[in-house]
Every structure is written in C-alpha cells, then in structure tokens.
CSV table of C-alpha atoms and ligand atoms in Angstrom, one decimal:
chain,number,residue,atom,x,y,z
A,1,MET,CA,35.2,175.9,197.8
A,2,THR,CA,39.1,176.5,198.0
A,3,ALA,CA,41.5,178.0,195.9
A,4,SER,CA,45.1,177.1,195.6
A,5,GLY,CA,47.3,179.9,194.4
A,6,THR,CA,45.3,180.6,191.3
A,7,PRO,CA,43.2,183.7,190.4
A,8,ALA,CA,40.4,182.1,192.2
A,9,ASN,CA,41.7,183.2,195.5
A,10,LYS,CA,39.2,185.9,195.9
A,11,ASN,CA,36.6,183.3,196.3
A,12,GLN,CA,38.4,181.5,199.2
A,13,GLN,CA,35.8,182.7,201.7
A,14,LEU,CA,32.8,181.5,199.7
A,15,ASP,CA,31.1,178.3,200.3
A,16,SER,CA,30.3,176.0,197.2
A,17,LYS,CA,26.7,175.2,197.5
A,18,ASN,CA,25.8,178.7,197.7
A,19,SER,CA,25.0,181.8,195.9
A,20,ARG,CA,24.9,182.5,192.2
A,21,LEU,CA,27.4,185.1,192.8
A,22,SER,CA,30.0,182.6,193.9
A,23,ARG,CA,29.4,180.3,191.1
A,24,ARG,CA,29.7,183.1,188.5
A,25,ASP,CA,32.9,184.3,190.1
A,26,PHE,CA,34.1,180.7,190.0
A,27,ILE,CA,33.4,180.3,186.3
A,28,ALA,CA,35.1,183.4,185.5
A,29,ALA,CA,38.1,182.3,187.7
A,30,SER,CA,38.0,179.0,185.7
A,31,GLY,CA,38.5,180.9,182.6
A,32,LEU,CA,41.6,182.6,183.9
A,33,PHE,CA,42.7,179.4,185.2
A,34,ALA,CA,42.6,178.0,181.8
A,35,LEU,CA,44.6,180.7,180.6
A,36,ALA,CA,47.5,179.4,182.7
A,37,VAL,CA,47.2,175.6,181.8
A,38,ALA,CA,45.8,175.6,178.3
A,39,VAL,CA,47.9,173.4,176.1
A,40,PRO,CA,47.2,172.5,172.3
A,41,GLY,CA,45.1,169.4,171.7
A,42,CYS,CA,42.1,167.9,170.1
A,43,GLN,CA,40.8,170.3,167.5
A,44,ALA,CA,39.7,173.2,169.7
A,45,SER,CA,41.2,176.6,168.7
A,46,LYS,CA,44.3,177.3,170.8
A,47,THR,CA,43.7,180.9,170.8
A,48,ALA,CA,39.9,180.8,171.4
A,49,ALA,CA,40.5,178.2,174.2
A,50,THR,CA,42.8,180.4,176.1
A,51,THR,CA,40.5,183.5,175.9
A,52,GLU,CA,37.1,182.1,176.0
A,53,PRO,CA,35.7,180.0,178.7
A,54,ILE,CA,33.5,176.8,177.6
A,55,ILE,CA,31.1,174.9,179.8
A,56,ASP,CA,30.7,171.2,179.0
A,57,ILE,CA,27.5,170.2,180.7
A,58,HIS,CA,27.6,166.5,179.7
A,59,GLN,CA,30.5,164.3,181.1
A,60,HIS,CA,31.0,161.2,183.1
A,61,LEU,CA,33.4,159.9,185.6
A,62,GLY,CA,34.9,156.5,185.0
A,63,TYR,CA,33.5,156.8,181.4
A,64,SER,CA,34.1,153.4,179.6
A,65,GLY,CA,36.9,152.7,182.3
A,66,ARG,CA,38.7,156.0,181.6
A,67,PRO,CA,41.2,156.8,184.3
A,68,ASP,CA,40.7,160.3,186.1
A,69,ASP,CA,44.1,161.7,185.0
A,70,VAL,CA,43.4,161.0,181.5
A,71,PHE,CA,39.9,162.6,181.8
A,72,LEU,CA,41.4,165.8,183.5
A,73,GLU,CA,43.8,166.2,180.6
A,74,HIS,CA,41.2,165.4,178.0
A,75,GLN,CA,38.9,168.2,179.1
A,76,ARG,CA,41.7,170.6,179.3
A,77,LYS,CA,42.9,169.9,176.0
A,78,MET,CA,39.4,170.2,174.5
A,79,GLY,CA,39.4,173.8,175.7
A,80,VAL,CA,36.8,173.1,178.3
A,81,THR,CA,37.1,175.3,181.5
A,82,THR,CA,34.0,174.0,183.4
A,83,THR,CA,32.8,170.4,183.2
A,84,ILE,CA,29.5,169.1,184.7
A,85,LEU,CA,29.7,165.5,185.8
A,86,LEU,CA,26.6,163.4,185.3
A,87,PRO,CA,26.5,160.3,187.7
A,88,ALA,CA,24.9,157.0,187.0
A,89,GLY,CA,22.2,155.6,189.3
A,90,ARG,CA,22.8,152.8,191.6
A,91,SER,CA,23.4,149.3,190.1
A,92,VAL,CA,20.3,147.1,190.3
A,93,ASN,CA,18.7,144.5,188.1
A,94,THR,CA,15.2,145.9,187.4
A,95,ALA,CA,13.1,146.3,184.3
A,96,SER,CA,14.0,150.0,184.3
A,97,THR,CA,17.6,149.0,184.0
A,98,HIS,CA,16.9,146.2,181.5
A,99,GLU,CA,18.0,143.8,184.2
A,100,GLY,CA,21.3,145.6,184.8
A,101,VAL,CA,22.2,146.3,181.0
A,102,SER,CA,21.9,150.1,181.8
A,103,ASN,CA,23.7,150.1,185.1
A,104,GLY,CA,26.6,152.8,185.0
A,105,LEU,CA,24.7,154.4,182.2
A,106,GLN,CA,25.5,151.5,180.0
A,107,ALA,CA,29.1,152.9,180.0
A,108,LYS,CA,30.8,152.0,183.4
A,109,CYS,CA,30.0,155.6,184.6
A,110,LEU,CA,30.4,156.2,188.4
A,111,GLY,CA,27.6,157.3,190.7
A,112,ASN,CA,26.7,160.3,193.0
A,113,GLU,CA,29.4,160.0,195.6
A,114,ASP,CA,32.3,159.6,193.2
A,115,CYS,CA,31.1,162.6,191.2
A,116,TYR,CA,30.6,164.6,194.3
A,117,ASN,CA,34.0,163.7,195.7
A,118,PHE,CA,35.8,164.4,192.4
A,119,ALA,CA,34.1,167.8,191.9
A,120,ARG,CA,35.1,168.7,195.5
A,121,ALA,CA,38.6,167.8,194.8
A,122,HIS,CA,38.7,169.9,191.6
A,123,PRO,CA,36.5,172.9,192.5
A,124,LYS,CA,37.8,175.3,189.9
A,125,GLU,CA,36.9,173.0,187.0
A,126,TYR,CA,34.1,170.6,188.0
A,127,LEU,CA,30.6,170.6,189.1
A,128,PHE,CA,28.3,167.5,189.8
A,129,GLY,CA,24.8,166.3,189.2
A,130,ALA,CA,22.5,164.1,191.3
A,131,ASN,CA,21.0,160.9,189.8
A,132,GLU,CA,19.2,157.7,190.6
A,133,VAL,CA,17.1,154.9,189.0
A,134,PRO,CA,13.7,156.9,189.2
A,135,ASP,CA,11.4,153.8,190.1
A,136,LEU,CA,13.5,152.8,193.3
A,137,ALA,CA,11.6,153.5,196.5
A,138,ASP,CA,14.1,156.0,197.8
A,139,ALA,CA,15.1,157.6,194.4
A,140,VAL,CA,13.9,161.1,195.5
A,141,LYS,CA,15.6,160.8,198.8
A,142,GLU,CA,18.9,159.9,197.2
A,143,ILE,CA,18.7,162.5,194.5
A,144,GLU,CA,17.7,165.2,197.2
A,145,LYS,CA,20.7,164.3,199.2
A,146,TYR,CA,23.1,165.5,196.5
A,147,LEU,CA,20.9,168.4,195.5
A,148,LYS,CA,21.4,169.6,199.1
A,149,LEU,CA,25.1,169.2,198.7
A,150,GLY,CA,25.2,171.4,195.5
A,151,ALA,CA,24.3,169.4,192.7
A,152,VAL,CA,23.4,171.5,189.6
A,153,VAL,CA,21.3,169.1,187.6
A,154,ILE,CA,19.3,165.9,187.8
A,155,GLY,CA,20.7,163.4,185.5
A,156,GLU,CA,21.6,161.8,183.3
A,157,GLN,CA,18.3,160.1,183.5
A,158,LYS,CA,18.8,157.1,181.1
A,159,PHE,CA,16.5,154.4,182.2
A,160,GLY,CA,13.6,152.4,180.8
A,161,VAL,CA,10.6,154.3,182.1
A,162,GLU,CA,7.6,156.1,180.6
A,163,CYS,CA,8.3,159.8,180.5
A,164,ASP,CA,5.0,160.6,182.2
A,165,SER,CA,5.0,157.9,184.8
A,166,PRO,CA,4.4,158.7,188.5
A,167,GLU,CA,8.1,158.2,189.3
A,168,MET,CA,9.3,160.6,186.6
A,169,GLN,CA,6.8,163.1,187.6
A,170,LYS,CA,8.2,163.2,191.1
A,171,ILE,CA,11.6,163.9,189.6
A,172,TYR,CA,10.3,166.9,187.5
A,173,GLN,CA,8.7,168.3,190.7
A,174,LEU,CA,12.0,167.8,192.5
A,175,ALA,CA,13.9,169.6,189.7
A,176,ALA,CA,11.6,172.5,189.9
A,177,HIS,CA,11.9,172.8,193.6
A,178,TYR,CA,15.6,172.9,193.7
A,179,HIS,CA,15.7,175.1,190.5
A,180,VAL,CA,17.9,172.5,188.7
A,181,PRO,CA,17.3,171.2,185.1
A,182,VAL,CA,16.7,167.4,184.4
A,183,LEU,CA,18.7,165.9,181.7
A,184,MET,CA,17.1,163.1,179.9
A,185,HIS,CA,18.7,160.5,177.4
A,186,TRP,CA,15.9,159.8,174.7
A,187,GLN,CA,16.5,156.6,172.8
A,188,TYR,CA,13.5,154.8,171.1
A,189,LYS,CA,12.4,151.7,172.8
A,190,MET,CA,15.3,151.9,175.2
A,191,TYR,CA,15.4,154.9,177.4
A,192,ASN,CA,12.6,157.3,178.4
A,193,TYR,CA,9.5,156.1,176.5
A,194,GLY,CA,6.9,158.5,175.0
A,195,PHE,CA,8.8,161.3,173.4
A,196,ASP,CA,5.6,162.3,171.7
A,197,ARG,CA,3.8,162.7,174.8
A,198,LEU,CA,6.5,164.8,176.6
A,199,HIS,CA,4.5,167.9,175.7
A,200,LYS,CA,2.0,167.0,178.5
A,201,MET,CA,4.9,167.1,181.1
A,202,LEU,CA,6.2,170.4,179.6
A,203,LYS,CA,2.8,171.9,180.1
A,204,LYS,CA,2.1,170.3,183.5
A,205,TYR,CA,5.5,171.3,185.0
A,206,PRO,CA,6.3,174.8,183.4
A,207,LYS,CA,8.8,175.6,186.1
A,208,THR,CA,10.7,172.4,185.4
A,209,ILE,CA,13.6,172.8,183.0
A,210,PHE,CA,13.8,169.8,180.7
A,211,ILE,CA,17.1,169.3,178.7
A,212,GLY,CA,16.9,166.8,175.7
A,213,HIS,CA,19.7,164.5,174.7
A,214,ALA,CA,20.6,161.6,172.7
A,215,GLN,CA,19.5,159.9,169.4
A,216,THR,CA,15.6,160.1,169.5
A,217,TRP,CA,15.8,163.6,170.7
A,218,TRP,CA,18.1,164.5,167.7
A,219,ALA,CA,16.4,162.4,165.1
A,220,ASN,CA,13.3,164.2,165.7
A,221,ILE,CA,14.5,167.7,164.6
A,222,ASP,CA,13.2,166.3,161.3
A,223,LYS,CA,9.5,166.4,160.5
A,224,ASN,CA,9.8,163.3,158.3
A,225,ASN,CA,11.6,161.3,161.0
A,226,LYS,CA,10.1,157.8,161.6
A,227,ASP,CA,11.5,156.4,165.0
A,228,ASP,CA,13.4,153.3,164.3
A,229,ALA,CA,15.5,151.6,167.0
A,230,ALA,CA,17.8,150.3,164.1
A,231,LYS,CA,18.3,153.8,162.6
A,232,LEU,CA,19.2,156.1,165.5
A,233,TYR,CA,21.5,158.4,163.4
A,234,PRO,CA,19.7,159.5,160.3
A,235,LYS,CA,21.6,161.3,157.6
A,236,GLY,CA,20.7,163.6,154.9
A,237,LYS,CA,18.5,166.7,154.5
A,238,VAL,CA,16.3,167.8,157.4
A,239,THR,CA,12.8,169.1,157.0
A,240,PRO,CA,12.1,171.6,159.9
A,241,GLY,CA,9.2,171.2,162.1
A,242,GLY,CA,9.9,167.8,163.8
A,243,ILE,CA,8.7,167.1,167.3
A,244,THR,CA,12.1,168.3,168.8
A,245,ASP,CA,12.0,171.5,166.8
A,246,ARG,CA,8.4,172.2,167.9
A,247,TYR,CA,9.3,171.5,171.6
A,248,LEU,CA,12.1,173.9,171.5
A,249,SER,CA,9.9,176.6,169.8
A,250,ASP,CA,6.7,176.1,171.9
A,251,TYR,CA,7.8,175.5,175.4
A,252,PRO,CA,10.1,177.9,177.3
A,253,ASN,CA,11.2,175.2,179.6
A,254,MET,CA,12.6,172.9,176.9
A,255,PHE,CA,16.3,173.0,176.1
A,256,GLY,CA,18.6,170.9,174.0
A,257,ASP,CA,22.1,169.3,174.8
A,258,LEU,CA,24.4,169.3,171.8
A,259,SER,CA,26.5,166.3,173.1
A,260,ALA,CA,27.4,162.9,171.8
A,261,GLY,CA,27.5,161.5,168.3
A,262,SER,CA,23.9,162.2,168.0
A,263,GLY,CA,24.2,165.9,168.6
A,264,LEU,CA,27.1,166.3,166.3
A,265,ASN,CA,25.3,164.3,163.6
A,266,ALA,CA,22.3,166.5,163.8
A,267,LEU,CA,24.4,169.5,163.0
A,268,THR,CA,26.7,167.9,160.3
A,269,ARG,CA,24.0,165.9,158.3
A,270,ASP,CA,22.5,169.0,156.9
A,271,GLU,CA,24.7,172.2,157.7
A,272,ASP,CA,22.1,174.6,155.8
A,273,HIS,CA,19.5,173.4,158.2
A,274,ALA,CA,21.9,173.5,161.2
A,275,ARG,CA,22.8,177.2,160.7
A,276,ASP,CA,19.0,178.0,160.6
A,277,PHE,CA,18.3,175.8,163.7
A,278,LEU,CA,21.1,177.3,165.8
A,279,GLU,CA,19.8,180.8,164.9
A,280,ARG,CA,16.2,179.9,165.8
A,281,HIS,CA,17.1,178.1,169.1
A,282,GLN,CA,20.2,180.1,169.9
A,283,ASP,CA,18.9,180.6,173.6
A,284,LYS,CA,17.9,176.9,174.0
A,285,LEU,CA,20.8,174.9,172.9
A,286,ILE,CA,23.8,174.0,175.2
A,287,TYR,CA,27.3,172.6,174.5
A,288,GLY,CA,28.0,169.3,175.9
A,289,SER,CA,30.6,166.6,174.9
A,290,ASP,CA,29.6,163.2,176.4
A,291,CYS,CA,33.1,162.3,175.0
A,292,ASN,CA,34.6,159.1,176.1
A,293,ASP,CA,38.0,159.3,174.5
A,294,PRO,CA,40.5,156.9,176.2
A,295,GLN,CA,43.5,158.9,175.3
A,296,PRO,CA,44.3,162.5,176.4
A,297,THR,CA,46.0,163.4,173.3
A,298,VAL,CA,43.5,162.4,170.6
A,299,HIS,CA,43.2,164.7,167.6
A,300,GLU,CA,39.8,163.5,166.3
A,301,CYS,CA,37.8,163.5,169.6
A,302,GLN,CA,34.0,164.0,169.1
A,303,GLY,CA,33.7,166.6,171.8
A,304,ALA,CA,36.3,168.8,170.1
A,305,LYS,CA,34.6,168.3,166.8
A,306,THR,CA,31.3,169.6,168.2
A,307,ILE,CA,33.1,172.7,169.4
A,308,GLU,CA,34.6,173.1,166.1
A,309,THR,CA,31.2,172.6,164.3
A,310,VAL,CA,29.5,175.0,166.5
A,311,ARG,CA,32.3,177.7,165.9
A,312,ARG,CA,31.9,176.9,162.1
A,313,LEU,CA,28.2,177.0,161.8
A,314,ALA,CA,26.9,179.5,164.5
A,315,PRO,CA,25.5,182.5,162.5
A,316,SER,CA,27.4,185.0,164.7
A,317,LYS,CA,30.0,185.2,167.3
A,318,GLN,CA,27.4,186.1,169.9
A,319,ILE,CA,25.3,183.0,169.2
A,320,GLU,CA,28.6,180.8,169.3
A,321,ARG,CA,29.1,182.2,172.9
A,322,LYS,CA,25.6,181.5,173.9
A,323,LEU,CA,26.0,177.7,172.6
A,324,LEU,CA,29.4,177.2,174.4
A,325,TYR,CA,28.9,179.2,177.4
A,326,VAL,CA,26.3,181.7,178.2
A,327,ASN,CA,23.2,179.4,177.9
A,328,ALA,CA,24.8,176.8,180.3
A,329,GLN,CA,25.6,179.6,182.7
A,330,ARG,CA,22.0,180.7,182.7
A,331,VAL,CA,20.1,177.3,182.6
A,332,PHE,CA,22.4,175.8,185.4
A,333,ARG,CA,22.4,179.1,187.3
A,334,LEU,CA,26.2,179.1,187.6
B,401,ZN,ZN1,23.2,159.6,177.0
B,402,ZN,ZN1,26.0,160.7,178.9
C-alpha cells in the first residue's frame, strides 16, 4: 500500500495484504481523504459525507460498460470512502452460466485481475474480492490465488448452481479458511438454487460468513412471500418472519447486503416494517450500492437513495453508523 501526499502517509510502511491494523488505519485515512475531495452530488448529505466514512461493499468494475473515471467520480459523489470491487468469474459457456448469459455477472463486469489492478492503483479507496464460476475444475485455485493477494470477500457468486452442491461447499470451506465472507446473489430459478435449504449450509459451516443479496433474498423477508421468477420486486406490507428474517435471527454467520434495487425496495415497500427490521438486525445488515449509473453527476442514483433511506429509517444514529460503516469494517475485517 502506498500513500501519496495524503493523510495516509503514516501507512506508507505497511503492506496491503496484511494486518487488521493496517486496514483499519487505511479506512480511517480514507475518511480523511474524503474530507479533502468530497464534492456535492447524488443525494448523500454533503455534511455527513465529509465527516462520516461509508463503506460500499458491493460494486463492479466496467459495470454495464461504465468508464473508470466516471466510476471513481460516482463513488466519491455518493459519499463513499471505501469501495469493495466484486469481480465476475471467467467467461465460459456452461449450464452454470446459462450458456454464457451470466458471463460478466450479466452486466459486463470485469474479473479478478482487473479488480485487483484497479484496487492496487487506488489503494486509499478500493478493495477487491475474488471470484470464479464455482463448477469449473480450477475454481478453488483461481479464487485462492486472489485471496492470497489480499481479496476481502469471495463473490459476487451469481451462477446457476445448487447452494448445497459439492462445488459450493468447497467455496464455503475456502471462505472460512481465509476468514472472508462469501457474497451470494439469490434469484429464483436463475442464480443460487435452493434458498429454503441454505440453513443446512449455515449449520454445516458455522465458521463461514454468508452474505445474502438480490431479489429472492429480499423478497423473503416477508412470511407470505411466494417465490415467483416473474415477480422479483414485491410491494406492499411485509409480514415479519420470512425465511430471510429467520436466517438473520437464527444464524450468527448470516448477514444481509442492502444493495441494489431489491435492497432499496425491501426498505421502502413498508417503512414501518423497515424501521423494526433495521433495529432487529442492526448488527447483520451492511450497506452496498451495486449502482451502475453511467453518469458521475446523477441526482437520482439508487446507491445514494439507499444511503438516504438508511439515514432516514435507522432508529438511531448508532444503528445508522453500523449499517453504513461499522458492520462492514467488522465482517470484512478491515
Ligand atoms: Zn447481484
Ligand atoms: Zn452485483
């Protein structure tokens, strides 16, 4: 890790794939760095953004073809001080990629080497994950290569595989071994099959931290949800006690990623429920944007709306900080 004339100078001697201490200092320095560069934009509060660091655990490089300079500006304007890049797996035509449909995470996202290089080039603001199509013969080897280089998460796992398949179980074991979470995109009949069986994996791999994300994860906060591939963004009142709600309550190793339209919809569809949900799972939910805005200056970006919504619905300032920063710092061991 290098620093270049910023408050991060004290970290110059520290290596990046290293101790918790250096990452913690690194995050603190990122907050100070934001103080110097923060500019108004999106909907994030200017005042808060300049004083309070935010970790975005869910972003992609080359997302929907977005240029890097636009991406950098977008994250800063959202008020994000640290961004975790989730790579795609390699491009292959297999059943698990729906014969190539899900290559690039179905959104032109770039892979391990690009995310690693980008994070190395922007060490004050960016971290990277490790990923691969899980049923390729050398998937573990490829993921492990980037974990050894300092990847902080395995994911985004967005492939057509059974969640309790032998290849996914190898990934859960790898995540536990390297003390990194595994982040999974749950989408009924499309990505990660068998959400109602995940509890078996949560039980079998108690040292693996699972982070749930996407439509089917969020639809199932509602006890009355009936999974339907044509209705992935349910609206209206939520009855507590859905599968997702129970996983978060019952398993210490289950966490939730607030990113994407699905995360935002889950908060806004029933705000009374959301306040209670944020209170009950205040140590389990983590902010991410998964925002693919093509412009750096949009005023209606979904990632910024989620920050704004968390700030509005969090029952206390302390809970707000957990959701936007503290939980990510703890779970990703930053
Ligand atoms: Zn996703
Ligand atoms: Zn994503």
